[in-house]
mmCIF file of C-alpha atoms in Angstrom:
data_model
loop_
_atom_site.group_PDB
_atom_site.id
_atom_site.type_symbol
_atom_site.label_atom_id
_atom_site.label_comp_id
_atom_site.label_asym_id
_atom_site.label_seq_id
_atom_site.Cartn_x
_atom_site.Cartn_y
_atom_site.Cartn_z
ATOM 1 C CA UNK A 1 30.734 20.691 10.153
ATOM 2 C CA UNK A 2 29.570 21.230 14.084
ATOM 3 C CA UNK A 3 32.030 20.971 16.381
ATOM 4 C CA UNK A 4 31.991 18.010 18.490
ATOM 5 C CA UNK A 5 31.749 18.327 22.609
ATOM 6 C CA UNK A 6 35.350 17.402 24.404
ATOM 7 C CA UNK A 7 35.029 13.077 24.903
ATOM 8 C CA UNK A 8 33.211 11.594 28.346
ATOM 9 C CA UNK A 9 35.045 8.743 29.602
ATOM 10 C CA UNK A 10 33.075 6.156 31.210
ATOM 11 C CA UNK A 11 34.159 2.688 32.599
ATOM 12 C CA UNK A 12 32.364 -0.688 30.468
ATOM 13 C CA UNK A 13 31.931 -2.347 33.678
ATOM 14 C CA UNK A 14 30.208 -1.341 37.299
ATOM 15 C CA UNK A 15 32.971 -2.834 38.971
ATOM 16 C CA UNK A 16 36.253 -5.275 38.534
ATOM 17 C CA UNK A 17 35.979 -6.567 35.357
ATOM 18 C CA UNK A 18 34.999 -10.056 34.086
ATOM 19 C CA UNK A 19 38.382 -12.237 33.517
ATOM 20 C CA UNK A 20 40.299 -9.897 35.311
ATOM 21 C CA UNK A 21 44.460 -10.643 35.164
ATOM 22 C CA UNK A 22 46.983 -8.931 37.435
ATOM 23 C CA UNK A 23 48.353 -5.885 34.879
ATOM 24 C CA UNK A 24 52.201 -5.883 34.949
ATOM 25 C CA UNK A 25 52.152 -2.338 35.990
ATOM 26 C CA UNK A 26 50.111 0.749 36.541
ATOM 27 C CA UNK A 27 48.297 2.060 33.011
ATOM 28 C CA UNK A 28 50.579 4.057 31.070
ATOM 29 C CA UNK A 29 50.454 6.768 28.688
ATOM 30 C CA UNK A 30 53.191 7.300 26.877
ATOM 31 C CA UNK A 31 53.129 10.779 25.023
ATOM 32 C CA UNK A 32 55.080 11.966 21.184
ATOM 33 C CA UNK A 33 55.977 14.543 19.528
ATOM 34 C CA UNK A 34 53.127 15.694 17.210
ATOM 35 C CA UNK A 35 52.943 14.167 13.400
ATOM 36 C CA UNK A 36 53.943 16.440 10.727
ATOM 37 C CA UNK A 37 51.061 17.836 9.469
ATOM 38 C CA UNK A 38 48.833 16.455 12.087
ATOM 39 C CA UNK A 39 48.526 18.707 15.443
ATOM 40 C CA UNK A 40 47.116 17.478 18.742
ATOM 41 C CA UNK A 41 48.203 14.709 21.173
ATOM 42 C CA UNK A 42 50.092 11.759 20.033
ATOM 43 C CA UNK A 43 49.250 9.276 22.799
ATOM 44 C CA UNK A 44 49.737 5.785 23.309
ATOM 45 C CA UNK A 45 48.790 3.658 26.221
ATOM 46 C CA UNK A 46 49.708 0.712 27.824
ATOM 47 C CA UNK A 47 48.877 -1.719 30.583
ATOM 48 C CA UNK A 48 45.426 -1.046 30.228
ATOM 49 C CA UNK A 49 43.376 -3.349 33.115
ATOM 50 C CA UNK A 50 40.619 -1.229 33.317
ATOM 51 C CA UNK A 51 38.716 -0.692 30.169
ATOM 52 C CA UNK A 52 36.582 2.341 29.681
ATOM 53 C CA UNK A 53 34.605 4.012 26.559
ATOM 54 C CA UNK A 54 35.364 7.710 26.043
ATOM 55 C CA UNK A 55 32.257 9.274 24.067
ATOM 56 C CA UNK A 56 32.623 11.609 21.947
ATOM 57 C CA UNK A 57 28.963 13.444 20.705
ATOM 58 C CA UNK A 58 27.805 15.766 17.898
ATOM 59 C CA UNK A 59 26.765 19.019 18.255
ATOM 60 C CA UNK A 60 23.920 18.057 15.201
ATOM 61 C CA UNK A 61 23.702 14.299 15.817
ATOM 62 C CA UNK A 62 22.432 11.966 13.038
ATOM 63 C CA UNK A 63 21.515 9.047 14.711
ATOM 64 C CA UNK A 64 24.070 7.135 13.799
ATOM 65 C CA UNK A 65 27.059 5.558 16.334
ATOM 66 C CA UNK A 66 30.769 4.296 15.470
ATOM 67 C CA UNK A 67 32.831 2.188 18.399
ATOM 68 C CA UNK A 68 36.425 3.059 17.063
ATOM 69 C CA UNK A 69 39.191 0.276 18.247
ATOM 70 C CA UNK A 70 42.536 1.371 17.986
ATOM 71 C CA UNK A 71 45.325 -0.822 17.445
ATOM 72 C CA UNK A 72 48.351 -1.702 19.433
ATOM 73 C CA UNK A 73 49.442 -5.420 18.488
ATOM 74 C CA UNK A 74 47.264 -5.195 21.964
ATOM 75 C CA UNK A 75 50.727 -4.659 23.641
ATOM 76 C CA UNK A 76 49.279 -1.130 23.661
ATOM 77 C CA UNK A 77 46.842 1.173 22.421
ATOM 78 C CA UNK A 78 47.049 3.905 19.676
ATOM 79 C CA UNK A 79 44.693 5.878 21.468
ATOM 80 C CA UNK A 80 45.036 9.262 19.254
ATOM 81 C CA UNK A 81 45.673 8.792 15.888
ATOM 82 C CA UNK A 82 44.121 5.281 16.093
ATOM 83 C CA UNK A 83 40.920 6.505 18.270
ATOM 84 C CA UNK A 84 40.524 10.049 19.106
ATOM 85 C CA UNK A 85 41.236 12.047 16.011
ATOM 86 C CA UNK A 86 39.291 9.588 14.662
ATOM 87 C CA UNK A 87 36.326 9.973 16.944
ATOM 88 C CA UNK A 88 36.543 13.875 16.943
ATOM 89 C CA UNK A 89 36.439 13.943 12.892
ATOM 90 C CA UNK A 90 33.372 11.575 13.009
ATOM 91 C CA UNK A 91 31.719 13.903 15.861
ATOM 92 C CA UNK A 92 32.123 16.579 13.259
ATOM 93 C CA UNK A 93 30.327 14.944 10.361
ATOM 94 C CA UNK A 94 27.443 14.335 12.720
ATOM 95 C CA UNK A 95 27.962 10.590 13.730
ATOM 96 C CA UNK A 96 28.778 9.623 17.540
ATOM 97 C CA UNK A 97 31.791 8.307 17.944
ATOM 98 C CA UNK A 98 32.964 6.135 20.918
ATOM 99 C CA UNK A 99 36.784 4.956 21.724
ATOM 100 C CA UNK A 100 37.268 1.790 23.351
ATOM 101 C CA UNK A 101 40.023 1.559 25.232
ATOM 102 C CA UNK A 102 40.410 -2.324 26.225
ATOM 103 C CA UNK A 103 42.525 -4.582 28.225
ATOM 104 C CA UNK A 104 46.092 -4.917 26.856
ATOM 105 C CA UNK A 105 48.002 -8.016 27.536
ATOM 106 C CA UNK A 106 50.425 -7.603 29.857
ATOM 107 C CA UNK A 107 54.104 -8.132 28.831
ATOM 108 C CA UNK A 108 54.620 -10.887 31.605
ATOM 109 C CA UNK A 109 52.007 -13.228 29.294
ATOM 110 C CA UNK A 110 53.371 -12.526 25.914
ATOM 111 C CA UNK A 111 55.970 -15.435 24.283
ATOM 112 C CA UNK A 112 57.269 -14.732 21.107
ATOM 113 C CA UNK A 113 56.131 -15.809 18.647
ATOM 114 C CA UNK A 114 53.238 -17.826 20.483
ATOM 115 C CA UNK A 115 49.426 -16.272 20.167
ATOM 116 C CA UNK A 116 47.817 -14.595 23.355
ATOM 117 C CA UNK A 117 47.002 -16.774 25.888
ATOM 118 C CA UNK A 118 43.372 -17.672 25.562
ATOM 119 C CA UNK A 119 41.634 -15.849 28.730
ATOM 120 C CA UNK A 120 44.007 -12.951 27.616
ATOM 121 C CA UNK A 121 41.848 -12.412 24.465
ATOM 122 C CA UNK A 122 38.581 -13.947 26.288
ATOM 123 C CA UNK A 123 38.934 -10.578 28.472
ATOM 124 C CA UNK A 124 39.512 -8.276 25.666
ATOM 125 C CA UNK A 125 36.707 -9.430 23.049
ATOM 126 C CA UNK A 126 34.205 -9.313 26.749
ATOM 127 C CA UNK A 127 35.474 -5.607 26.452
ATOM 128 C CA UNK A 128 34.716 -5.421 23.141
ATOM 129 C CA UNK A 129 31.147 -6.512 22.924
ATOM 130 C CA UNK A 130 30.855 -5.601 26.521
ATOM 131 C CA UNK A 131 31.169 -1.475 24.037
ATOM 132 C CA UNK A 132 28.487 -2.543 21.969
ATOM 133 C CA UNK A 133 26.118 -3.464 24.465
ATOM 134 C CA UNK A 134 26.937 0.052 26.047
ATOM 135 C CA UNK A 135 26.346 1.933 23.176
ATOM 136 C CA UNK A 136 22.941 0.236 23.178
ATOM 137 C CA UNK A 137 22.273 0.673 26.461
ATOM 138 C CA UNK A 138 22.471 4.224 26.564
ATOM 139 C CA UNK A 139 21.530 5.162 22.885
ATOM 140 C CA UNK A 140 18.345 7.182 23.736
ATOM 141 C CA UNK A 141 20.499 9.610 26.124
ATOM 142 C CA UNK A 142 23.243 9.927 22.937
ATOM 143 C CA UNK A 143 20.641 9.996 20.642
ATOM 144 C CA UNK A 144 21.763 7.338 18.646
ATOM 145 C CA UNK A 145 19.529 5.013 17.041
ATOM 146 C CA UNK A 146 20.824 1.491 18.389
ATOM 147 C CA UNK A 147 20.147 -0.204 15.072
ATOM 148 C CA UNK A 148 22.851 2.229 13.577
ATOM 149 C CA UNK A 149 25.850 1.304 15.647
ATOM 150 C CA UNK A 150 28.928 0.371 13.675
ATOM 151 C CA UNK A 151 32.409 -0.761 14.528
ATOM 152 C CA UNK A 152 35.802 -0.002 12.904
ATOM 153 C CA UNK A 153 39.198 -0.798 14.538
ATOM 154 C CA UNK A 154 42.731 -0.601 13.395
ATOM 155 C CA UNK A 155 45.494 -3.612 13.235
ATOM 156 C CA UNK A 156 44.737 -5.280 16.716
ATOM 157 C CA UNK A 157 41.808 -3.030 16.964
ATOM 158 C CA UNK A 158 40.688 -4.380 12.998
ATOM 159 C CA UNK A 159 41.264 -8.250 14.297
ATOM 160 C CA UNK A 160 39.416 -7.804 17.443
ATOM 161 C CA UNK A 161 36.055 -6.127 15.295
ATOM 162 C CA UNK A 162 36.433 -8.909 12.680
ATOM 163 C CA UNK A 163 35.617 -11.465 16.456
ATOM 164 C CA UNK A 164 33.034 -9.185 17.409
ATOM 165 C CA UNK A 165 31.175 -9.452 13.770
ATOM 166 C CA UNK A 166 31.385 -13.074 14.768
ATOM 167 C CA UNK A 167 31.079 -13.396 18.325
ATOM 168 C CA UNK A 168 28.588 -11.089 18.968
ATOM 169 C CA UNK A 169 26.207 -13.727 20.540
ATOM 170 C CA UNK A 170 28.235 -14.698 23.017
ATOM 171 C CA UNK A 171 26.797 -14.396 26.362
ATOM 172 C CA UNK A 172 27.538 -11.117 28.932
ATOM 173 C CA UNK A 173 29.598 -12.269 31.605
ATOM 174 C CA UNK A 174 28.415 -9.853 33.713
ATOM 175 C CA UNK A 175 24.385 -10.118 34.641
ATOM 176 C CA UNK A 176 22.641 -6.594 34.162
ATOM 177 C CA UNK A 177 20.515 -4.534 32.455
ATOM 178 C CA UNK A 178 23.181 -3.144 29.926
ATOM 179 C CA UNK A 179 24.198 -7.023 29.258
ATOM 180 C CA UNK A 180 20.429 -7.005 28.474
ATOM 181 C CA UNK A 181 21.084 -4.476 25.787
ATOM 182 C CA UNK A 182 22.437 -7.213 23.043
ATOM 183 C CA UNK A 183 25.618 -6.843 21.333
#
């Protein structure tokens, strides 16, 4: 397998993004120990209020595209063994692999055992597609085909790709030629 290039990280939107809500606090990274058997950074994050989409490409690139979602109970994000070690073994086999990191919801909006406030999760699945529409966008510089762009995401990560299979005509909030892209 080629070795993948080290990940570009690239903001979804040009500026403040759509639905915006006052974080809590500053974004977070909160860094463990490695995993037995598993080397390399064990990172979560947290407070996440600007989402971005860290690429990371093939050396022998095969077309095809994967948006990895990590999971987090989207209190937080998994954003190493949930995203980038997934991402860097998928660069290897050939395939593009994006993470996404998205809007978390802040602590300040969470009741237990109540769901997410509704323009919580309006942000994050606008994040979401808003990836998609990215990938699309930009395809011919990744050299990705954009008809071979597939999602996978883990716990919250899983339940937010299961909205975007189902949502994914929902209208870009934010008026511009990668909105134009389709998600």
């Amino acid at each position: 397998m080629a070795e993948p290039t080290m990940p570009v990280e690239i903001p979804l939107w040009p500026q403040e993004p759509p639905f915006a809500f006052p974080p809590d606090a500053d974004e977070r990274i909160t860094e463990r120990p490695a995993r037995p058997g598993r080397p390399g950074p064990n990172r979560s994050v947290e407070y996440v209020s600007m989402p971005t989409l860290a690429v990371h490409t093939s050396a022998r690139p095969n077309g095809t595209a994967m948006l990895v979602y990590p999971g987090g109970g989207y209190r937080y994000l998994e954003i190493d063994k949930e995203g980038h070690h997934i991402a860097a073994w998928l660069a290897r086999a050939g395939i593009t692999a994006a993470v996404v990191k998205y809007r978390t919801c802040p602590p300040s909006r969470r009741q237990e055992g109540r769901p997410m406030p509704p323009e919580i999760f309006r942000a994050i699945l606008a994040d979401g597609l808003r990836a998609v529409r990215l990938m699309r966008h930009r395809a011919p510089e990744w050299d990705i085909a954009p008809d071979r762009i597939g999602v996978m995401g883990f716990s919250a990560g899983g339940h937010l790709v299961a909205h975007l299979a189902t949502g994914y005509d929902e209208a870009d909030p934010v008026a511009d030629e990668i909105g134009a892209a389709g998600a």
